[in-house]
PDB file of C-alpha atoms and ligand atoms in Angstrom:
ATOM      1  CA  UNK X   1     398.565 285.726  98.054  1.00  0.00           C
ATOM      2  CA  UNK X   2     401.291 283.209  96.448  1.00  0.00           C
ATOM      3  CA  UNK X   3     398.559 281.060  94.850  1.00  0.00           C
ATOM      4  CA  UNK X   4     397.126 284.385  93.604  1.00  0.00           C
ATOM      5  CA  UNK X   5     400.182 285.448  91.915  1.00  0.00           C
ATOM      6  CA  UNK X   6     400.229 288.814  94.084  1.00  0.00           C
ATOM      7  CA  UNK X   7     403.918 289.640  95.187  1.00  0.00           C
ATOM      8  CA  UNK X   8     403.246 290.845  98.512  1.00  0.00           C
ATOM      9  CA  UNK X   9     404.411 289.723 101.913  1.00  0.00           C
ATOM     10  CA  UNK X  10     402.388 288.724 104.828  1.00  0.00           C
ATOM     11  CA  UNK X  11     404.727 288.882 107.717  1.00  0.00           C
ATOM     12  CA  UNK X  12     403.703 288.690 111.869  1.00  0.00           C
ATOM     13  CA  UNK X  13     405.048 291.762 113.904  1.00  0.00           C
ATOM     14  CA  UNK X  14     405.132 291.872 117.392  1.00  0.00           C
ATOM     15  CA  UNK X  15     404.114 294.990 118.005  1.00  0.00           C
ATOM     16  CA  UNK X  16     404.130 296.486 121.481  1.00  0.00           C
ATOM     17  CA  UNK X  17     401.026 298.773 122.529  1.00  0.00           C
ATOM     18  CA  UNK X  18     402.825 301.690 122.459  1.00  0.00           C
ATOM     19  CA  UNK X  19     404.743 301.532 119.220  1.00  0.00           C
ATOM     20  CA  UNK X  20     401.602 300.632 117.267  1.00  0.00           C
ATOM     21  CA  UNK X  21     400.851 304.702 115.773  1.00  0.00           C
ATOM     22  CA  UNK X  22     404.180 304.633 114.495  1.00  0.00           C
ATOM     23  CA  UNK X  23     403.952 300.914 112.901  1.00  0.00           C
ATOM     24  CA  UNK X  24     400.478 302.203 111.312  1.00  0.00           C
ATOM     25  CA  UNK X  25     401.967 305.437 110.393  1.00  0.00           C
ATOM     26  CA  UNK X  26     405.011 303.462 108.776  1.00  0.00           C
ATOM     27  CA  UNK X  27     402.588 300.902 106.953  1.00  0.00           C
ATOM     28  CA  UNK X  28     400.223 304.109 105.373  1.00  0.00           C
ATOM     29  CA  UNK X  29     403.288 306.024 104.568  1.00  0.00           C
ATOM     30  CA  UNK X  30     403.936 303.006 102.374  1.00  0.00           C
ATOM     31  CA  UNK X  31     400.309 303.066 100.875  1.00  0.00           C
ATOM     32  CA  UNK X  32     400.384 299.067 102.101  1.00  0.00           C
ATOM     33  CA  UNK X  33     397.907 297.430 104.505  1.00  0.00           C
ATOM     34  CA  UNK X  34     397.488 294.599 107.040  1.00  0.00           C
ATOM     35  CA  UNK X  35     395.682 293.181 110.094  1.00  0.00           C
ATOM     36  CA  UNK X  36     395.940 294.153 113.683  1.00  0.00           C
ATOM     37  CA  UNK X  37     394.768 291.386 116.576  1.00  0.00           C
ATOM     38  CA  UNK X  38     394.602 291.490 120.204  1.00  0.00           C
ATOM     39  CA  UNK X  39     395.151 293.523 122.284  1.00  0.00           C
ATOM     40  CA  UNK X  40     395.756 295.898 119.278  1.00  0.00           C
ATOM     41  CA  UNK X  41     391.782 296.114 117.584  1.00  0.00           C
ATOM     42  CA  UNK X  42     390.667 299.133 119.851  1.00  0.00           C
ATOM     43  CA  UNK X  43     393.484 301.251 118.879  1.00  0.00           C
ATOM     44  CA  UNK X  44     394.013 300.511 115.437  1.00  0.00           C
ATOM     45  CA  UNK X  45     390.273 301.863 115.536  1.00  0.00           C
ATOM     46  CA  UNK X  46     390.896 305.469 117.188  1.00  0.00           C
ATOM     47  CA  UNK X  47     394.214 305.353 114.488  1.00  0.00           C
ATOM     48  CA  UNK X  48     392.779 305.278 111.275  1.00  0.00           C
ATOM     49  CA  UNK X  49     391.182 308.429 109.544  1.00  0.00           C
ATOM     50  CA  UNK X  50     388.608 306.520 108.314  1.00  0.00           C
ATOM     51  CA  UNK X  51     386.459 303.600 109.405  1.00  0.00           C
ATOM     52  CA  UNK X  52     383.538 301.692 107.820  1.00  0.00           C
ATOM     53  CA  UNK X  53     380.317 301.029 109.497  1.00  0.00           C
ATOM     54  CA  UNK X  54     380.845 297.677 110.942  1.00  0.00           C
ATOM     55  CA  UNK X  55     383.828 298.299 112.466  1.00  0.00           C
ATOM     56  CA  UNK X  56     381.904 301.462 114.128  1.00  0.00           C
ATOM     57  CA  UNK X  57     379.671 298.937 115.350  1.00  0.00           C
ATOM     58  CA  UNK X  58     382.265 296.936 116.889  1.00  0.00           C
ATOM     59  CA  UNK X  59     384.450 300.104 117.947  1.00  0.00           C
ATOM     60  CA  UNK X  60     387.240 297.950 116.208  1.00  0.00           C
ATOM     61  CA  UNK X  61     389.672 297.598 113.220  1.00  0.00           C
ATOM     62  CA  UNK X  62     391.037 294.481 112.662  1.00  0.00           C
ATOM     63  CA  UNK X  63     392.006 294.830 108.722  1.00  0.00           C
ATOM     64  CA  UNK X  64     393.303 298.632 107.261  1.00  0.00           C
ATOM     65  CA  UNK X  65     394.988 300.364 104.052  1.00  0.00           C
ATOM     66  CA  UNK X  66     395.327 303.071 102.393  1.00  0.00           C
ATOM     67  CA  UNK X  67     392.742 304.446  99.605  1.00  0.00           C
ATOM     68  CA  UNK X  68     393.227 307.813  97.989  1.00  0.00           C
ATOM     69  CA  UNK X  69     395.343 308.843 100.747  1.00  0.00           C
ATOM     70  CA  UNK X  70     393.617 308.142 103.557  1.00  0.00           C
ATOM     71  CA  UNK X  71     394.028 305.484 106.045  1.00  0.00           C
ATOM     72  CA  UNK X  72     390.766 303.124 106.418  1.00  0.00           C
ATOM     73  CA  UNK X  73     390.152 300.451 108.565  1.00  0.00           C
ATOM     74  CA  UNK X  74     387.473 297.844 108.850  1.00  0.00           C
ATOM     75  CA  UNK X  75     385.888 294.376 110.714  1.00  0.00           C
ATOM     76  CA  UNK X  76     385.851 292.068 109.161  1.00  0.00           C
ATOM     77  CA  UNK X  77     385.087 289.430 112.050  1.00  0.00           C
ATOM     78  CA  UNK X  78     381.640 290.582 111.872  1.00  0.00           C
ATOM     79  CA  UNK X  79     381.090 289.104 107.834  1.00  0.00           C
ATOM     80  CA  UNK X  80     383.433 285.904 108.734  1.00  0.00           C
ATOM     81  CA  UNK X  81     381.495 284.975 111.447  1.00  0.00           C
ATOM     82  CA  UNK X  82     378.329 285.775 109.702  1.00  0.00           C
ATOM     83  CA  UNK X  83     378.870 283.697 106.562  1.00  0.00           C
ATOM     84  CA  UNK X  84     380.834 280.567 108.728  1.00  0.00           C
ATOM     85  CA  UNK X  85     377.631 280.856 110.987  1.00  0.00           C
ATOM     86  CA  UNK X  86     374.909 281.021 108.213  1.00  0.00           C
ATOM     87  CA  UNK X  87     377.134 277.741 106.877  1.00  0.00           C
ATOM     88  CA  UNK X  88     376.576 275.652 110.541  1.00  0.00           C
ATOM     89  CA  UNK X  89     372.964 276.902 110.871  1.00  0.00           C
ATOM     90  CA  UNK X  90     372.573 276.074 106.744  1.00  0.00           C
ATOM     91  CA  UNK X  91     369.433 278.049 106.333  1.00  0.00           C
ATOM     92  CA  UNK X  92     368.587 281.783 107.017  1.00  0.00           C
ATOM     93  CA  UNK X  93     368.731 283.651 109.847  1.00  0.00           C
ATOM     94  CA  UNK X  94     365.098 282.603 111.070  1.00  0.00           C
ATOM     95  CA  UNK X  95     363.484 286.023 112.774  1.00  0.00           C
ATOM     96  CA  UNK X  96     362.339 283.401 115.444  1.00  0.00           C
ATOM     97  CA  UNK X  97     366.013 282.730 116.444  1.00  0.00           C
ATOM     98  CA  UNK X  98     366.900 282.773 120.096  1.00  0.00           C
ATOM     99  CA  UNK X  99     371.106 284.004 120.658  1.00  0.00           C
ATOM    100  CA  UNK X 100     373.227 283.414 123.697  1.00  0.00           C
ATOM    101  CA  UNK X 101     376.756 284.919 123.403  1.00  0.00           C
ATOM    102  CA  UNK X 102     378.937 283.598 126.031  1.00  0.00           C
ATOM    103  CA  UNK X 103     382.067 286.613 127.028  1.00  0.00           C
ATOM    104  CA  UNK X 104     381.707 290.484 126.197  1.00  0.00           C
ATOM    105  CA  UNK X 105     385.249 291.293 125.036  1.00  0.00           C
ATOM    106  CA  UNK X 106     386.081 292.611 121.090  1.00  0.00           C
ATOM    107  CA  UNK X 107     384.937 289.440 119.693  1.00  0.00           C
ATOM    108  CA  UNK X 108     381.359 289.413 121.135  1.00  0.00           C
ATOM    109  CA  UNK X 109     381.033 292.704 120.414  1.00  0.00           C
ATOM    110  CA  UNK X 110     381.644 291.405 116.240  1.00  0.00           C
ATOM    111  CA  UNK X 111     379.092 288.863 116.605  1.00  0.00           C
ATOM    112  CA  UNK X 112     376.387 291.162 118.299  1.00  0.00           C
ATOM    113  CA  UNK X 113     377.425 293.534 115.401  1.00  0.00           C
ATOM    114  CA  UNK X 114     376.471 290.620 113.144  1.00  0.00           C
ATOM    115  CA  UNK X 115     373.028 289.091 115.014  1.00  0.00           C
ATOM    116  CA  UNK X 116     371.761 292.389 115.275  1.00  0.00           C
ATOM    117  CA  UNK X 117     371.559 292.738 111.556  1.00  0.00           C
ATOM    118  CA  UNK X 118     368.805 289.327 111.741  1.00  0.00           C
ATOM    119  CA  UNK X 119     365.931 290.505 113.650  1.00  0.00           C
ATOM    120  CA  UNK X 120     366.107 287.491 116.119  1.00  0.00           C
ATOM    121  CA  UNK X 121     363.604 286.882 118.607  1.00  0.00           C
ATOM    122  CA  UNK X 122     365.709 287.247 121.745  1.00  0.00           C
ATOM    123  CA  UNK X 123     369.526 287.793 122.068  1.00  0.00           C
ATOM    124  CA  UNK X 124     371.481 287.562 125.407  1.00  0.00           C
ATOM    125  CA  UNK X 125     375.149 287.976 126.628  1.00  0.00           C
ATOM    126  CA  UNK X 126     376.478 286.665 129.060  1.00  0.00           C
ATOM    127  CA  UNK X 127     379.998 287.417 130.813  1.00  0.00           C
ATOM    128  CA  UNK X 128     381.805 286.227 134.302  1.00  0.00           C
ATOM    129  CA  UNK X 129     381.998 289.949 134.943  1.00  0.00           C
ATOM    130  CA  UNK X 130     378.172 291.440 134.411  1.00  0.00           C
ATOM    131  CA  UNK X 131     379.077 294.872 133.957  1.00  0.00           C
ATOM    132  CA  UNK X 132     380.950 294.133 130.932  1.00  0.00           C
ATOM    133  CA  UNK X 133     378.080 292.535 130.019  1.00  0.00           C
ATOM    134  CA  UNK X 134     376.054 295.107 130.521  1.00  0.00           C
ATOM    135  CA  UNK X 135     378.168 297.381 129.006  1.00  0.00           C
ATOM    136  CA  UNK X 136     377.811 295.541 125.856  1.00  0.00           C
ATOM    137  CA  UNK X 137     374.641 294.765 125.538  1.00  0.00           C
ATOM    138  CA  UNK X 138     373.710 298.569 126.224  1.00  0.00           C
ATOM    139  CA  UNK X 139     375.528 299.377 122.822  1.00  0.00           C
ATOM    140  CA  UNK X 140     373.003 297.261 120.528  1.00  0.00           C
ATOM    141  CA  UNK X 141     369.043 297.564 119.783  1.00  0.00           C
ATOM    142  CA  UNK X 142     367.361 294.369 121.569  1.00  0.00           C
ATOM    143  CA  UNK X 143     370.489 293.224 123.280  1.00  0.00           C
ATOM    144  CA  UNK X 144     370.214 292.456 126.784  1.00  0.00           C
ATOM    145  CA  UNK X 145     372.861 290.888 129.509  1.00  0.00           C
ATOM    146  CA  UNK X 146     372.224 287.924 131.574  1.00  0.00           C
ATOM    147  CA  UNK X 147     372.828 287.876 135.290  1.00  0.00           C
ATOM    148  CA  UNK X 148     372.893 283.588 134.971  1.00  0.00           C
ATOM    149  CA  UNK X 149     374.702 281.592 132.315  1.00  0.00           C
ATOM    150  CA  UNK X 150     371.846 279.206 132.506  1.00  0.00           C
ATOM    151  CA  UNK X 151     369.410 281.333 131.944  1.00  0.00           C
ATOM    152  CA  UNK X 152     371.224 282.727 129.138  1.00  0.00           C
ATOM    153  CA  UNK X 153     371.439 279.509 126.991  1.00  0.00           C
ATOM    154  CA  UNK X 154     368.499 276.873 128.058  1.00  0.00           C
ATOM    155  CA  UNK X 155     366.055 278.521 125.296  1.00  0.00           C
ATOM    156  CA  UNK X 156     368.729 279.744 123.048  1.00  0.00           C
ATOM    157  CA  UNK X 157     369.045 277.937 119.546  1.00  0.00           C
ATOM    158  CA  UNK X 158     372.607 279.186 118.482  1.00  0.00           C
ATOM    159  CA  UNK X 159     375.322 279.634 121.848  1.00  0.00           C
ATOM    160  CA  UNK X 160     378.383 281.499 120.869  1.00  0.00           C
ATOM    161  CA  UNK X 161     381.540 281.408 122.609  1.00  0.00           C
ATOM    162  CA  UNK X 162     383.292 284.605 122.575  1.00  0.00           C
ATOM    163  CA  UNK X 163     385.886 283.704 125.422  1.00  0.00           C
ATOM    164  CA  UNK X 164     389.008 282.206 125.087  1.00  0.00           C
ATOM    165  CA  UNK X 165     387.990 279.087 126.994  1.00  0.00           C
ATOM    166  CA  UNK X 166     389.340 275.669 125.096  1.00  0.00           C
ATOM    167  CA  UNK X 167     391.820 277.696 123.383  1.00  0.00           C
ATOM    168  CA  UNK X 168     394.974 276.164 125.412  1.00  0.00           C
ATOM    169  CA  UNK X 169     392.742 273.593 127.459  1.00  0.00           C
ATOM    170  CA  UNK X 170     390.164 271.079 127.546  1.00  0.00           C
ATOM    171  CA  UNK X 171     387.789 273.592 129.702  1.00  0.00           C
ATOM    172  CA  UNK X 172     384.014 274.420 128.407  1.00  0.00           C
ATOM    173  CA  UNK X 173     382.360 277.407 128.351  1.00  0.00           C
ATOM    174  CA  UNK X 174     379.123 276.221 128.807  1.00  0.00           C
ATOM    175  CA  UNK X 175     378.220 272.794 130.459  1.00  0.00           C
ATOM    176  CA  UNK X 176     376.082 270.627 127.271  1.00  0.00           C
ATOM    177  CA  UNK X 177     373.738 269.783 129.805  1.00  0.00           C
ATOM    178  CA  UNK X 178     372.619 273.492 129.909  1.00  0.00           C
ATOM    179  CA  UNK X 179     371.819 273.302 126.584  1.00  0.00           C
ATOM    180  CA  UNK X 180     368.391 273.048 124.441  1.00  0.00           C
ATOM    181  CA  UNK X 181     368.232 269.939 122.598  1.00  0.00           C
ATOM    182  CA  UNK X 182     368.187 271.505 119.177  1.00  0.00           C
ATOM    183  CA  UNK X 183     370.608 274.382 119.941  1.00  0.00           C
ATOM    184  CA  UNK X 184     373.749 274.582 117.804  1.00  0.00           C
ATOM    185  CA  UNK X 185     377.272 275.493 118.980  1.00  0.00           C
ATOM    186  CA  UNK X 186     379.549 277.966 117.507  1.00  0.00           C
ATOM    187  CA  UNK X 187     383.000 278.414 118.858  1.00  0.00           C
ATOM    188  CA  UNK X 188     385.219 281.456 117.967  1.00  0.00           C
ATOM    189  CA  UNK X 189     388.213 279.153 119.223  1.00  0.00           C
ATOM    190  CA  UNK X 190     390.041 277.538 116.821  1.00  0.00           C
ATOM    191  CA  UNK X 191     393.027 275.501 117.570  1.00  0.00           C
ATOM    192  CA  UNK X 192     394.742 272.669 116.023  1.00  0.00           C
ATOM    193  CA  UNK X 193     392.303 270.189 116.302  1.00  0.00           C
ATOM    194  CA  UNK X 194     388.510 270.731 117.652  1.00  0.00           C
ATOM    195  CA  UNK X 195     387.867 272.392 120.793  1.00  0.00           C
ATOM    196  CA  UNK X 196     386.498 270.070 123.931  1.00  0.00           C
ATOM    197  CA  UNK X 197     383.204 271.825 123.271  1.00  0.00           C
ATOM    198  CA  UNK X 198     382.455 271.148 119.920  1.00  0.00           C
ATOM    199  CA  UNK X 199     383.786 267.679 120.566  1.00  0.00           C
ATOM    200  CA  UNK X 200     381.239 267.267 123.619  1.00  0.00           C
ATOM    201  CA  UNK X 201     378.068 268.795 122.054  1.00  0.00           C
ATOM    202  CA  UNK X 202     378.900 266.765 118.456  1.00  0.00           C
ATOM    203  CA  UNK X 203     378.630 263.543 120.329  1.00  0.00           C
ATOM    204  CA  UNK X 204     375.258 264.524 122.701  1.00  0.00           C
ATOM    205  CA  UNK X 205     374.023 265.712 118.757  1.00  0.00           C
ATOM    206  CA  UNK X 206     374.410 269.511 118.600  1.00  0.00           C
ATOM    207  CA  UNK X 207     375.569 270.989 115.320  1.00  0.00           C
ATOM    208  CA  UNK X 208     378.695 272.199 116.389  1.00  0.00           C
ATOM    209  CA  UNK X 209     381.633 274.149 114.878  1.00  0.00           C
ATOM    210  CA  UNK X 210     384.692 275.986 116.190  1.00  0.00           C
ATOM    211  CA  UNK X 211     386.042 279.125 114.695  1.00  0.00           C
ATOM    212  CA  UNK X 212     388.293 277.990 111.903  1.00  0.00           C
ATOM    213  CA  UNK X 213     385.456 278.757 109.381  1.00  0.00           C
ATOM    214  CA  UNK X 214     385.014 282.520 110.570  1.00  0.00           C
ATOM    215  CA  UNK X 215     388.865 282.761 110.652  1.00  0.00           C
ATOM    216  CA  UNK X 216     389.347 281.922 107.188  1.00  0.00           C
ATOM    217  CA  UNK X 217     386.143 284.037 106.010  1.00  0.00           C
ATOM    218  CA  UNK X 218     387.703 287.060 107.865  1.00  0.00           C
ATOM    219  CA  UNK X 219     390.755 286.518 106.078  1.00  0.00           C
ATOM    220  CA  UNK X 220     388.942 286.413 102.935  1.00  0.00           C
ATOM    221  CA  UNK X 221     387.375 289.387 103.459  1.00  0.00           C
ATOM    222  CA  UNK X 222     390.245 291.054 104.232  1.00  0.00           C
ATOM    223  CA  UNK X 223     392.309 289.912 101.436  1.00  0.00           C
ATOM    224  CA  UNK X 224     388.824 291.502  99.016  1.00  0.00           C
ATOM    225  CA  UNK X 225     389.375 295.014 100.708  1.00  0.00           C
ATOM    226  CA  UNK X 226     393.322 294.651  99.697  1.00  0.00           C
ATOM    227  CA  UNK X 227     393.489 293.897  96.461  1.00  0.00           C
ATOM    228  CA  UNK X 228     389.275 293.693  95.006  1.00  0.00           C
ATOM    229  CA  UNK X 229     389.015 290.127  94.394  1.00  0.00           C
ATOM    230  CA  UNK X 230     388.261 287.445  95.695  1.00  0.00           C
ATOM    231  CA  UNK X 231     391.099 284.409  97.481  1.00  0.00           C
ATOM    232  CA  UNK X 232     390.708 280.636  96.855  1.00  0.00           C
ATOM    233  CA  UNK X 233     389.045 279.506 100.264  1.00  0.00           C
ATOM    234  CA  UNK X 234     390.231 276.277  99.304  1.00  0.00           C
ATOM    235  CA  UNK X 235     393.802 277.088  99.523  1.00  0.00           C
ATOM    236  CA  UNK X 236     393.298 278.753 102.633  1.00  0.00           C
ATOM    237  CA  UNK X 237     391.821 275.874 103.768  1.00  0.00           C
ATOM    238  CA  UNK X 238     394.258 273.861 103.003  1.00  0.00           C
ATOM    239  CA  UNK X 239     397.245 276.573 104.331  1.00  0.00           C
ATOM    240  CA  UNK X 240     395.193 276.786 107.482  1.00  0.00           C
ATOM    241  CA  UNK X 241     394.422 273.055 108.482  1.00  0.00           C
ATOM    242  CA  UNK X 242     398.504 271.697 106.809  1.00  0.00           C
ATOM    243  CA  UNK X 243     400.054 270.073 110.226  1.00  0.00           C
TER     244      UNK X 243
HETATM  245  P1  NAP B   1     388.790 289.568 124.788  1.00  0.00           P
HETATM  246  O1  NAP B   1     388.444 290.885 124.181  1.00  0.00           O
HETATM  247  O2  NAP B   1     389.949 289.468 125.716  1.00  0.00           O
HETATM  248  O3  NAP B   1     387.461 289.053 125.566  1.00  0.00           O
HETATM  249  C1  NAP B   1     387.432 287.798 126.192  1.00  0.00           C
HETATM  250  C2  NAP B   1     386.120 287.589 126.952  1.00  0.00           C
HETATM  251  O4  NAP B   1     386.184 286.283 127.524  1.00  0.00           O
HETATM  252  C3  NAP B   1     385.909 288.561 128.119  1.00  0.00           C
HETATM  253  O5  NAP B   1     384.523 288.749 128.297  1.00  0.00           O
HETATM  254  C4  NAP B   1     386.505 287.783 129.300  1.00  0.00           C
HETATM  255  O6  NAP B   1     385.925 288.100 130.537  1.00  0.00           O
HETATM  256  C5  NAP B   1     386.059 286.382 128.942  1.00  0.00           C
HETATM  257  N1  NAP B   1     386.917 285.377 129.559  1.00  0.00           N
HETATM  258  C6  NAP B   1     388.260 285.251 129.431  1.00  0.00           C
HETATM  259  N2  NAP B   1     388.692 284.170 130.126  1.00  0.00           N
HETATM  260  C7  NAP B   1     387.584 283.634 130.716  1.00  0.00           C
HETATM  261  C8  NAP B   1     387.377 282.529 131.582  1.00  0.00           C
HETATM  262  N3  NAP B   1     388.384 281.732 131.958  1.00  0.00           N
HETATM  263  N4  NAP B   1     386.106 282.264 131.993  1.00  0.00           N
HETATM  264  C9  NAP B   1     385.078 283.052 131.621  1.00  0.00           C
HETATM  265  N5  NAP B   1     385.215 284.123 130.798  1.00  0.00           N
HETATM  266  C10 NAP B   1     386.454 284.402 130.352  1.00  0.00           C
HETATM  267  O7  NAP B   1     389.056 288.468 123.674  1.00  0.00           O
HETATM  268  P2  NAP B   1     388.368 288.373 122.221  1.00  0.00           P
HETATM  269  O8  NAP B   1     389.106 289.206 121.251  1.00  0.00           O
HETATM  270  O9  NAP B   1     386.902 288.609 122.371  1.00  0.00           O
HETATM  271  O10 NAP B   1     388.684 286.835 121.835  1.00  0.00           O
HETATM  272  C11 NAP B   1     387.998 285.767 122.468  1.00  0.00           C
HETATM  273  C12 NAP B   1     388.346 284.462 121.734  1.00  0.00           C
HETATM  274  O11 NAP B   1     387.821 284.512 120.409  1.00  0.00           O
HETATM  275  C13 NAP B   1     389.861 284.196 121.591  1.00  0.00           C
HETATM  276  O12 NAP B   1     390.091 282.821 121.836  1.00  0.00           O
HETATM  277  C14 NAP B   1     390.158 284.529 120.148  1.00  0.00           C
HETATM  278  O13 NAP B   1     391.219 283.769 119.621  1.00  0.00           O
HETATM  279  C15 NAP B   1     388.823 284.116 119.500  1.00  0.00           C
HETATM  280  N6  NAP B   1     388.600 284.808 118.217  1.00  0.00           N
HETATM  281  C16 NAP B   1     388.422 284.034 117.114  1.00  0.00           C
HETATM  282  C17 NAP B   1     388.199 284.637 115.888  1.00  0.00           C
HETATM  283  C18 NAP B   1     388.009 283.762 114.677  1.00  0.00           C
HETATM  284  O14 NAP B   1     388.191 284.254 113.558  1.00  0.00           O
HETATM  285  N7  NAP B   1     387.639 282.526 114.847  1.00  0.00           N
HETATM  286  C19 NAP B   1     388.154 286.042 115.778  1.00  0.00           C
HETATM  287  C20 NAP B   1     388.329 286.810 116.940  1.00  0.00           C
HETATM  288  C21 NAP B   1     388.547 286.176 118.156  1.00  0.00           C
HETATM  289  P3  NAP B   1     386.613 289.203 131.506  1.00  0.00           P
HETATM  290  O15 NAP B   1     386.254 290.531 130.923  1.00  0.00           O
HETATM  291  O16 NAP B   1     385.971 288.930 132.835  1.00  0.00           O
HETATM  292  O17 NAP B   1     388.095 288.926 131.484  1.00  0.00           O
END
């Protein structure tokens, strides 16, 4: 927003669960926007008046503010992890593509929002606790949840981690050996340096990535919906990955 020239502020609140209506309320009164994250992206979606379609897909708003009046909230994890995907797969979404998504929280639920949109050939979740699993899966068209993590990834040719797994350890979601040989990685973790995952599958040669890219895209997207043009990715880049 600096490097823009836009004299805004982009503070974190700690917000607890039951104060956020009245920090929402307080923000649209304003006619300002922002982004909500865990545990808050549920609520924030029942809160505003107004949601797009994606985040009705996802039942989530992680980005809102106020047009005409009325307070509207979107996904944008969906589009970041779409375009940072399309960048480690660097070709189109192939109608023969095979999808394992590893969890079944809010952030699966963005990337089924986005695979869905690609016609694959077969997508699968997968979660410690099948119900949720099932749960999710039952919300999309051709979406179905896998009993065994195995089974869910050894024909799959993109596996998604949507659990926090690697975020404050070395711990994998899914062993490599499970693995196809020609499958690529994509992590939603992002820490600050590569996950244990991508690490492991780069060196047994998997295309790997971890979730830096779709962070920054989601910001990006964000930051179009607040002010209608488009950020420098590679300041963010370079605000995101300064030590
Ligand atoms: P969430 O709603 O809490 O869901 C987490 C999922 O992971 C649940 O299915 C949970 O299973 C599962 N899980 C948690 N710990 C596990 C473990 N030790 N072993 C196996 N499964 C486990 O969280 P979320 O919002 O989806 O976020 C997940 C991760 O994605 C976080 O690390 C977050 O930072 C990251 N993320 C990244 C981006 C990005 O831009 N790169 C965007 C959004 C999220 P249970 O239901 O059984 O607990």
């Amino acid at each position: 927003m600096a490097h823009a020239g836009i004299p805004v502020r982009y503070d974190p609140l700690d917000v607890e669960p039951s104060a956020l209506a009245d920090v929402i309320r307080d923000f649209a009164a304003e006619e300002t926007g922002g982004n909500v994250t865990i545990p808050h992206k549920e609520s924030a979606f029942v809160l505003c008046d107004r949601v797009t379609e994606v985040a009705q897909a996802v039942r989530a708003v992680n980005t809102f503010w106020v047009e005409d009046g009325v307070l509207v909230g979107t996904n944008t994890d969906v589009g970041g992890f779409d375009t940072a995907v399309h960048d480690l797969l660097a070709r189109e979404h192939s109608s023969s593509r095979r999808v394992a998504v590893i969890g079944a929280g809010g952030s699966a639920a963005a990337v089924l929002a986005a695979v869905s949109t690609w016609n694959c050939a077969d997508v699968a979740v997968w979660s410690r606790s099948h119900q949720r699993a099932l749960d999710l899966a039952q919300r999309f068209d051709a979406v179905r949840a896998e009993l065994d993590l195995a089974a869910a990834v050894h024909e799959a040719d993109l596996v998604v981690n949507a659990t926090p797994i690697g975020m404050h350890d070395d711990g994998i979601p899914v062993p490599i050996s499970f693995l196809s040989p020609g499958a690529a990685l994509f992590d939603l973790v992002y820490r600050n340096d590569e996950t244990e995952w991508v690490r492991s599958a780069r060196s047994a040669g998997h295309a790997a990535c971890d979730g830096l890219g779709m962070l920054i895209e989601q910001g990006a997207l964000a930051f179009r919906c607040w002010f209608g043009i488009e950020p420098d990715r590679s300041v963010m880049w370079e605000a995101a990955t300064r030590r």
